[in-house]
XYZ file of C-alpha atoms in Angstrom:
582
model
C -51.608 72.674 68.513
C -54.176 75.059 67.008
C -53.978 76.014 63.342
C -54.397 79.840 62.886
C -54.059 82.305 60.162
C -50.733 84.119 59.240
C -50.547 87.849 58.916
C -53.064 89.157 56.478
C -50.750 91.855 55.019
C -48.455 89.017 53.938
C -50.892 87.628 51.143
C -51.300 91.087 49.762
C -47.614 91.656 49.607
C -47.053 88.187 48.421
C -49.540 88.142 45.512
C -48.095 91.234 44.441
C -44.533 89.717 44.070
C -44.908 88.979 40.411
C -45.435 92.486 39.454
C -42.466 93.908 41.483
C -39.318 95.210 40.205
C -35.976 95.305 42.118
C -35.230 98.720 43.335
C -31.740 99.159 42.235
C -29.058 101.792 41.471
C -25.469 101.941 40.089
C -24.096 101.096 43.674
C -26.076 97.916 43.804
C -24.684 96.350 40.658
C -27.887 94.111 40.505
C -29.944 93.118 37.725
C -33.741 94.423 37.807
C -36.484 91.995 37.793
C -38.802 93.088 34.749
C -40.745 89.709 34.425
C -44.483 89.911 34.606
C -45.182 86.023 34.382
C -42.980 83.061 35.446
C -42.902 80.364 32.922
C -39.398 79.179 32.206
C -36.267 78.511 34.425
C -34.785 81.871 33.369
C -38.276 83.464 34.685
C -37.867 81.814 38.107
C -34.226 82.986 38.057
C -35.267 86.510 37.703
C -38.053 86.082 40.296
C -35.373 84.929 42.889
C -33.397 88.102 42.019
C -36.416 89.986 43.634
C -37.303 87.260 46.338
C -34.565 88.112 48.903
C -36.168 89.910 52.096
C -35.747 93.678 52.064
C -36.384 94.164 55.912
C -33.491 94.719 58.009
C -33.302 92.881 61.497
C -30.567 95.019 62.739
C -32.285 97.787 64.549
C -35.101 95.784 66.055
C -32.583 93.111 67.354
C -29.924 95.916 68.554
C -32.683 97.511 70.550
C -33.639 94.120 71.999
C -29.987 93.229 73.062
C -27.493 94.859 75.413
C -25.701 96.657 72.412
C -27.937 99.822 72.803
C -28.655 102.185 75.759
C -31.147 104.944 76.588
C -29.121 108.243 76.253
C -31.783 109.857 78.577
C -30.963 107.619 81.509
C -28.244 108.956 83.758
C -24.942 107.759 82.516
C -21.136 108.077 82.399
C -19.164 109.538 79.824
C -17.861 107.137 77.083
C -14.382 108.374 77.411
C -12.604 106.945 80.614
C -10.336 110.142 80.271
C -13.159 112.340 81.147
C -14.624 113.244 84.372
C -16.615 110.204 85.711
C -19.875 112.082 86.437
C -23.241 111.219 85.523
C -25.130 112.943 82.981
C -28.128 112.527 80.737
C -29.780 113.685 77.590
C -33.283 115.060 76.784
C -33.723 113.357 73.442
C -36.700 111.892 71.640
C -36.864 108.637 70.208
C -37.262 108.152 66.549
C -40.624 106.856 67.133
C -42.839 105.205 69.898
C -42.007 101.665 68.754
C -38.385 102.323 69.730
C -39.571 103.001 73.171
C -41.625 99.790 73.089
C -38.895 97.735 71.863
C -36.296 98.930 74.495
C -38.580 98.299 77.093
C -39.117 94.744 75.699
C -42.805 95.286 75.154
C -44.882 94.332 71.961
C -44.709 96.956 69.372
C -48.072 98.302 68.873
C -47.522 101.609 67.583
C -45.980 100.983 64.109
C -45.571 98.562 61.340
C -43.103 100.840 59.360
C -39.533 99.796 58.605
C -37.245 98.730 61.534
C -40.161 97.255 63.295
C -40.877 93.582 64.034
C -44.103 93.790 61.631
C -41.848 95.133 59.043
C -39.668 91.814 59.375
C -42.565 89.603 59.591
C -44.227 90.863 56.495
C -41.131 91.080 54.392
C -39.621 87.646 55.212
C -42.930 86.018 54.568
C -43.535 87.787 51.272
C -39.882 86.564 50.420
C -41.067 83.051 51.455
C -44.086 83.130 49.284
C -42.467 84.665 46.302
C -39.822 81.659 46.519
C -42.553 79.481 46.847
C -44.122 80.726 43.556
C -40.852 79.987 41.911
C -40.383 76.366 43.276
C -43.946 75.861 42.204
C -43.052 76.567 38.567
C -39.767 74.624 38.812
C -41.860 71.610 39.857
C -44.211 71.962 37.074
C -41.060 72.248 34.401
C -39.659 69.059 36.193
C -42.816 67.153 35.630
C -43.093 67.797 31.863
C -42.401 64.892 29.643
C -38.486 64.476 28.560
C -37.199 67.319 31.203
C -33.765 66.943 32.060
C -32.676 69.135 35.095
C -29.463 70.982 33.943
C -26.899 73.065 35.975
C -28.824 76.152 35.528
C -32.096 74.435 36.803
C -30.539 72.834 39.728
C -28.868 76.254 40.834
C -32.086 77.918 40.490
C -33.701 75.291 42.859
C -30.901 75.450 45.239
C -30.978 79.057 45.685
C -34.811 78.906 46.390
C -34.453 76.422 48.896
C -31.539 78.324 50.428
C -33.757 81.633 50.579
C -36.561 79.634 52.014
C -34.369 78.124 54.545
C -32.590 81.349 55.575
C -35.944 83.350 55.764
C -37.384 80.837 58.297
C -34.096 80.707 60.450
C -34.289 84.477 60.946
C -37.957 84.310 61.608
C -37.609 81.597 64.329
C -34.776 83.445 66.060
C -36.653 86.518 66.178
C -40.273 85.359 67.097
C -39.514 82.319 68.937
C -37.183 81.126 71.948
C -33.649 79.945 71.056
C -33.070 76.480 70.360
C -32.315 74.382 73.481
C -32.359 70.731 72.499
C -34.537 68.611 70.364
C -36.834 67.500 73.423
C -36.927 70.893 75.394
C -37.616 72.904 72.085
C -40.542 70.958 71.306
C -42.144 72.841 74.234
C -41.347 76.147 72.748
C -43.645 77.681 69.923
C -42.076 77.845 66.371
C -43.046 79.850 63.432
C -45.253 78.704 60.431
C -43.043 76.839 57.912
C -44.556 77.753 54.722
C -43.762 75.526 51.416
C -46.654 76.626 49.115
C -47.721 79.831 47.826
C -50.316 81.769 49.832
C -53.261 82.173 47.742
C -55.930 83.346 50.096
C -56.447 84.885 53.572
C -58.180 82.055 54.368
C -55.036 79.797 54.383
C -54.176 78.567 58.025
C -50.917 77.701 59.211
C -49.707 75.993 62.446
C -46.695 77.474 64.335
C -45.585 73.806 65.412
C -42.623 74.024 67.880
C -38.958 75.408 67.466
C -37.645 71.570 66.925
C -39.735 71.096 64.188
C -39.072 74.532 62.520
C -35.445 73.789 62.585
C -35.870 70.451 60.930
C -37.498 71.948 58.077
C -35.030 74.489 57.759
C -32.045 72.013 57.674
C -33.957 69.733 55.326
C -34.222 72.567 52.839
C -30.884 74.071 53.608
C -29.016 70.561 52.940
C -30.997 69.976 49.674
C -30.036 73.441 48.578
C -26.404 72.979 49.523
C -26.393 69.959 47.097
C -28.066 71.903 44.295
C -26.139 75.367 44.355
C -23.628 76.737 42.070
C -22.629 80.221 41.058
C -23.847 79.618 37.334
C -26.798 81.803 37.091
C -25.397 85.149 38.152
C -22.519 87.591 37.076
C -22.640 89.002 40.599
C -23.084 86.232 42.809
C -22.450 87.953 46.164
C -26.153 89.544 45.853
C -27.481 85.989 46.026
C -27.048 82.580 47.627
C -23.745 81.377 46.191
C -21.646 78.412 46.894
C -19.601 79.949 49.716
C -22.637 81.599 51.240
C -24.530 78.439 51.415
C -21.666 76.781 53.652
C -21.544 79.925 55.631
C -25.330 79.825 56.080
C -25.105 76.241 57.130
C -22.242 76.771 59.380
C -24.435 79.251 61.296
C -27.435 77.010 61.719
C -25.272 74.365 63.118
C -23.719 76.384 65.552
C -26.996 77.436 66.753
C -27.934 73.807 66.788
C -24.716 73.037 68.437
C -23.466 70.496 65.838
C -19.903 71.623 66.306
C -18.405 69.074 63.762
C -20.754 70.102 61.003
C -19.929 73.793 61.724
C -16.229 73.183 61.270
C -16.934 70.998 58.116
C -19.034 73.848 56.352
C -16.636 76.500 57.581
C -13.350 74.602 56.335
C -15.453 74.549 52.679
C -14.913 78.249 52.610
C -11.919 79.097 54.845
C -9.657 76.193 54.287
C -7.059 75.384 56.826
C -4.313 77.910 55.717
C -4.448 80.795 58.194
C -1.907 82.812 56.106
C -4.000 82.616 52.981
C -7.162 83.120 54.791
C -5.952 86.484 56.421
C -5.319 87.685 52.830
C -9.236 87.202 52.408
C -10.265 89.161 55.235
C -11.151 92.886 55.198
C -7.956 94.880 54.584
C -8.302 97.901 56.705
C -5.746 99.817 54.498
C -8.426 100.642 51.799
C -9.585 103.030 54.193
C -6.537 105.024 54.662
C -7.265 107.827 51.672
C -10.985 108.035 52.470
C -12.626 110.911 54.200
C -16.288 110.943 53.587
C -18.771 108.508 55.259
C -20.384 107.337 52.188
C -16.790 106.101 51.066
C -16.375 104.244 53.942
C -19.634 102.653 53.553
C -18.917 101.872 49.886
C -15.724 100.360 51.034
C -17.336 98.092 53.631
C -20.148 97.240 51.374
C -18.622 96.430 48.223
C -19.486 93.086 46.394
C -15.906 93.313 44.978
C -13.953 92.650 48.241
C -13.187 89.066 49.007
C -14.162 89.126 52.617
C -17.844 89.629 51.857
C -19.586 86.366 51.163
C -23.232 87.381 50.546
C -25.022 90.799 50.631
C -28.557 91.906 51.005
C -30.163 95.232 50.060
C -32.598 96.313 52.710
C -34.969 99.406 53.350
C -33.799 100.807 56.660
C -32.857 103.989 58.376
C -30.941 102.371 61.171
C -28.032 104.858 60.652
C -30.229 107.779 61.478
C -31.895 106.160 64.252
C -28.576 106.257 66.141
C -28.820 110.161 66.544
C -32.100 109.852 68.536
C -32.722 108.457 72.107
C -31.247 105.001 72.008
C -27.692 104.742 70.820
C -24.105 103.408 71.641
C -22.709 105.621 74.286
C -21.317 105.263 77.807
C -20.228 102.087 79.202
C -22.177 100.226 76.168
C -19.619 101.854 73.920
C -16.695 100.961 75.997
C -17.721 97.394 76.271
C -17.782 96.953 72.446
C -14.663 99.223 71.270
C -14.028 102.264 73.301
C -11.639 101.170 76.115
C -7.988 100.364 77.173
C -6.582 96.816 77.024
C -3.349 95.026 76.017
C -4.334 94.789 72.321
C -5.389 98.560 71.760
C -6.370 101.779 73.609
C -9.047 104.205 72.727
C -11.035 102.670 69.917
C -9.869 99.986 67.294
C -10.302 100.429 63.708
C -10.617 104.399 64.156
C -11.637 104.842 60.404
C -14.590 102.550 60.635
C -16.216 103.995 63.856
C -17.850 107.522 63.887
C -19.375 110.088 66.479
C -22.894 110.502 65.315
C -22.673 114.232 66.576
C -24.381 113.803 70.045
C -22.666 115.132 73.044
C -19.346 116.517 73.867
C -16.598 116.535 76.557
C -16.083 112.909 76.370
C -19.746 112.125 75.847
C -21.013 110.745 72.703
C -22.509 107.930 70.695
C -21.101 105.804 67.980
C -21.950 103.439 64.974
C -19.872 101.605 62.489
C -19.715 102.687 58.883
C -20.857 99.298 57.654
C -24.416 100.289 58.472
C -24.322 103.475 56.551
C -27.054 103.857 54.068
C -27.020 104.162 50.383
C -29.779 106.598 49.190
C -31.731 105.891 45.925
C -32.994 109.080 44.730
C -36.707 108.916 42.906
C -36.686 112.617 42.512
C -33.495 114.416 43.061
C -35.037 117.874 42.603
C -37.652 117.217 45.309
C -34.823 115.464 47.304
C -36.816 112.215 48.008
C -36.173 108.440 47.404
C -35.401 105.320 49.368
C -32.911 104.758 52.211
C -31.165 101.524 51.437
C -28.901 99.836 54.163
C -26.525 96.862 52.622
C -26.420 94.237 55.055
C -23.097 92.183 55.072
C -24.997 88.940 55.595
C -22.190 86.517 55.425
C -18.445 87.300 55.880
C -15.277 85.795 56.220
C -14.987 87.345 59.626
C -18.194 85.988 61.256
C -17.441 82.715 59.449
C -14.038 82.557 61.043
C -15.340 83.272 64.625
C -17.996 80.569 64.021
C -15.537 77.967 63.459
C -13.503 79.176 66.633
C -16.478 78.676 68.504
C -16.907 75.087 67.096
C -13.240 74.548 68.007
C -13.594 75.546 71.473
C -16.491 73.376 72.132
C -14.688 70.515 70.729
C -11.837 71.186 72.891
C -9.764 71.914 70.069
C -8.071 74.989 71.633
C -4.915 75.640 69.676
C -7.201 75.893 66.715
C -9.651 77.956 68.232
C -6.698 80.192 69.409
C -5.366 80.258 65.929
C -8.625 81.552 64.360
C -8.997 84.240 67.054
C -5.455 85.381 66.293
C -6.277 85.579 62.607
C -9.338 87.541 63.493
C -7.579 90.193 65.373
C -4.844 90.328 62.982
C -7.618 91.191 60.322
C -9.160 94.137 62.383
C -5.478 95.626 62.944
C -4.427 94.927 59.493
C -3.763 98.628 58.505
C -1.200 100.276 55.955
C 2.121 100.196 57.516
C 1.959 104.114 57.905
C -1.262 103.836 59.629
C -0.340 100.803 61.741
C 2.966 102.738 63.014
C 0.783 105.597 64.196
C -1.621 103.125 66.025
C 1.029 100.935 67.595
C 2.735 104.134 69.044
C -0.450 105.823 70.441
C -2.266 102.824 71.360
C 0.248 100.403 72.585
C -1.002 97.654 70.328
C 0.215 94.208 70.966
C -0.034 90.926 69.230
C -2.787 88.671 70.401
C -1.063 85.877 72.404
C -2.582 82.791 74.258
C -0.941 84.330 77.418
C -3.167 87.389 76.902
C -6.096 85.501 76.346
C -5.534 83.525 79.394
C -4.824 86.715 81.546
C -6.912 89.635 80.098
C -9.856 87.654 79.241
C -10.074 85.939 82.759
C -12.795 87.702 84.929
C -10.486 87.187 87.952
C -8.221 89.644 86.742
C -10.513 92.671 87.059
C -13.757 93.852 85.771
C -13.254 93.223 82.118
C -15.826 93.837 79.651
C -17.790 90.683 78.083
C -15.917 88.311 80.483
C -17.457 85.843 82.824
C -16.031 83.872 85.602
C -17.441 80.918 83.900
C -19.799 80.031 81.328
C -22.057 77.572 83.450
C -24.838 79.627 82.778
C -25.507 78.093 79.346
C -26.389 74.943 81.068
C -30.047 76.602 81.943
C -30.637 76.199 78.026
C -29.674 72.508 78.210
C -28.303 70.216 80.471
C -26.003 68.594 77.596
C -24.689 72.250 76.879
C -21.482 72.369 78.681
C -18.648 74.687 78.406
C -15.571 73.475 80.139
C -13.884 75.706 82.701
C -10.524 75.336 80.726
C -12.357 77.195 77.821
C -13.691 80.233 80.008
C -10.815 82.761 78.512
C -11.209 81.666 74.998
C -14.962 81.928 75.107
C -14.633 85.381 76.842
C -12.317 86.435 74.004
C -14.765 84.911 71.387
C -17.799 86.799 72.803
C -15.719 89.943 72.840
C -14.800 89.539 69.146
C -18.460 88.581 68.127
C -19.698 91.498 69.733
C -17.426 93.904 68.075
C -17.458 92.340 64.525
C -21.312 91.530 64.504
C -22.264 95.088 65.716
C -25.475 96.531 64.542
C -26.200 93.362 62.541
C -28.911 92.009 65.144
C -26.568 89.062 65.899
C -25.884 90.193 69.261
C -29.421 89.593 70.224
C -29.385 85.864 68.665
C -26.073 85.139 70.610
C -27.492 86.389 73.935
C -30.434 84.118 73.346
C -28.679 80.879 72.520
C -26.207 81.432 75.093
C -28.861 82.172 77.879
C -27.087 85.589 78.923
C -28.991 87.833 81.187
C -29.051 91.681 80.753
C -30.876 94.673 81.763
C -32.197 97.959 80.181
C -31.903 101.144 82.230
C -34.644 103.423 81.159
C -35.457 107.297 81.858
C -34.102 109.708 84.141
C -34.728 107.447 87.161
C -32.922 104.575 85.505
C -35.747 102.152 85.800
C -34.492 98.734 85.236
C -35.825 96.068 82.716
C -34.186 92.698 83.262
C -34.020 89.857 80.733
C -33.623 86.425 82.230
C -32.398 83.542 80.371
C -35.974 82.117 80.398
C -37.828 85.293 79.857
C -40.958 84.935 77.476
C -40.074 88.225 76.079
C -36.774 86.866 74.463
C -39.251 85.796 71.494
C -40.515 89.206 69.716
C -44.353 89.168 69.539
C -45.761 88.805 66.218
C -47.618 91.658 64.907
C -51.204 92.610 66.282
C -52.822 92.069 62.940
C -51.709 88.579 62.893
C -52.606 87.865 66.488
C -56.057 89.376 65.512
C -56.267 87.004 62.523
C -55.974 84.039 64.921
C -52.138 83.412 65.005
C -51.037 82.075 68.241
C -48.782 84.830 69.924
C -45.205 84.300 70.702
C -45.480 85.135 74.380
C -47.634 83.103 76.538
C -47.696 85.616 79.348
C -48.389 89.308 79.132
C -45.548 91.671 79.415
C -46.909 93.168 82.589
C -46.634 89.723 84.247
C -42.834 89.423 83.672
C -41.540 92.978 83.457
C -39.662 93.729 86.715
C -39.065 97.506 86.192
C -37.634 99.145 89.297
C -36.298 102.559 90.144
C -32.698 102.140 91.442
C -30.386 104.703 91.659
C -27.797 104.840 88.563
C -24.719 104.948 90.770
C -25.550 101.452 91.724
C -24.537 100.224 88.459
C -21.338 102.309 87.738
C -18.033 100.792 88.547
C -16.362 102.161 91.401
C -13.168 102.473 89.123
C -12.298 102.174 85.809
C -10.308 98.766 85.637
C -10.176 98.868 81.807
C -6.892 100.760 81.495
C -3.639 99.205 81.118
C -1.518 98.753 83.972
């Protein structure tokens, strides 16, 4: 395996880390990093405050998944109540890079925010900043008479967890999904960097996916042993104890180590579902809100129990939803705009908004939890920075993570209990709102009977449902989902797609499950198909990185794997809408 250069821009960004200040505002409730040198444990703690990555994977990964469609292609209205005839818009994209990502091509036109280059640069800058702090902690530990107290251990644990998290995101973006230890040794990984980058001449080995995960787990487990909430007044902006366990549950989910998933999820969720429901997001807080910014503040608040860890990122993902690519038509129906025994229309109405495109049943949607928080640098000039707060770890995601592990260990009653708790949480309105919704939308409690009937593909053309999950065996021969688990997995897939909408996690799920999907592009509805073993499932690293000698993510060119074909759009439309209640 060749050793090749890391993207040079990372070095420039990382070397400036010690002079950076955390861009904050009152809505962030974070302490600024005003340190210029790092000599003490307190300096390291301040450094780590500014060391979290500020890039957002949401838009890049959503464009790479089945959660976004080309609104310029011929498509049906979102509403099933409208006349079912095709239409299309004539919209420009927010930039050529969006066209490239949607067509599964390497992004060559931009390195700005919400691009693969921004992710690559930001996450490696974060890693380098952490490694600067870890180097200081190592130096302090080597001094005569040094005793590691709780504050020191918590700082070291946080650094290890940030480093593990950064590499986890990078390997899931720029490499193939984990298959098993043997098969994943054949897939190129990402450079695992544990020392500060000091010069552009430093060179690194991308190794393989298996080795990358071994490093992630080693850092993560050591971080878990050391982490505590002692160093911060507002721990939800940092890796706290609960966030560390939530991260471990996510990593072990991707590695399919189901018992460890349950172990770490239990450390946060416990086993009493009545208590757990009280910790989920309470939809009743939305009742008296009217402004989009108010809804965003409610979802993104560090003061609500349901948010385990938040990340402040620079992103205009909300604005991009008003351009060519968005959630409309059959995509919106698949996620939330459809009828079923549990609800009709769209669920959790106060959290979903029309972006202003279209009419007469057409439109696109996005959730309030991606709404930006704007920080003015000059209010008179109206300029500043667009922040998008990521709800990186939440009780809801962790609950669905545990449900999947229960399914895979054939603990079906426990899996259903977690799915039932999740459903109760997203329909937990105030009594007044609940009465209105139940009257208008025929909402019913989630029962095992509904899971076994509605989430059975044989019943009809239900969204997010499969006849079976045998396709996961493509990823690894030891990855087997029993036929008896099919309805529960379909339900889980449905809930995860809704809950993690616009976070980018759908792309990761498609990869790790080996799901195949397509993008329709342009007025002729050209079809770009993503097979389970497509090399384009790994985002390509930035051109500058490749020019510096770094091994590319895709061993084949895009032209050699693209299967674009002009096919009439009508071939992809259902003959009838089977998603209404009968």
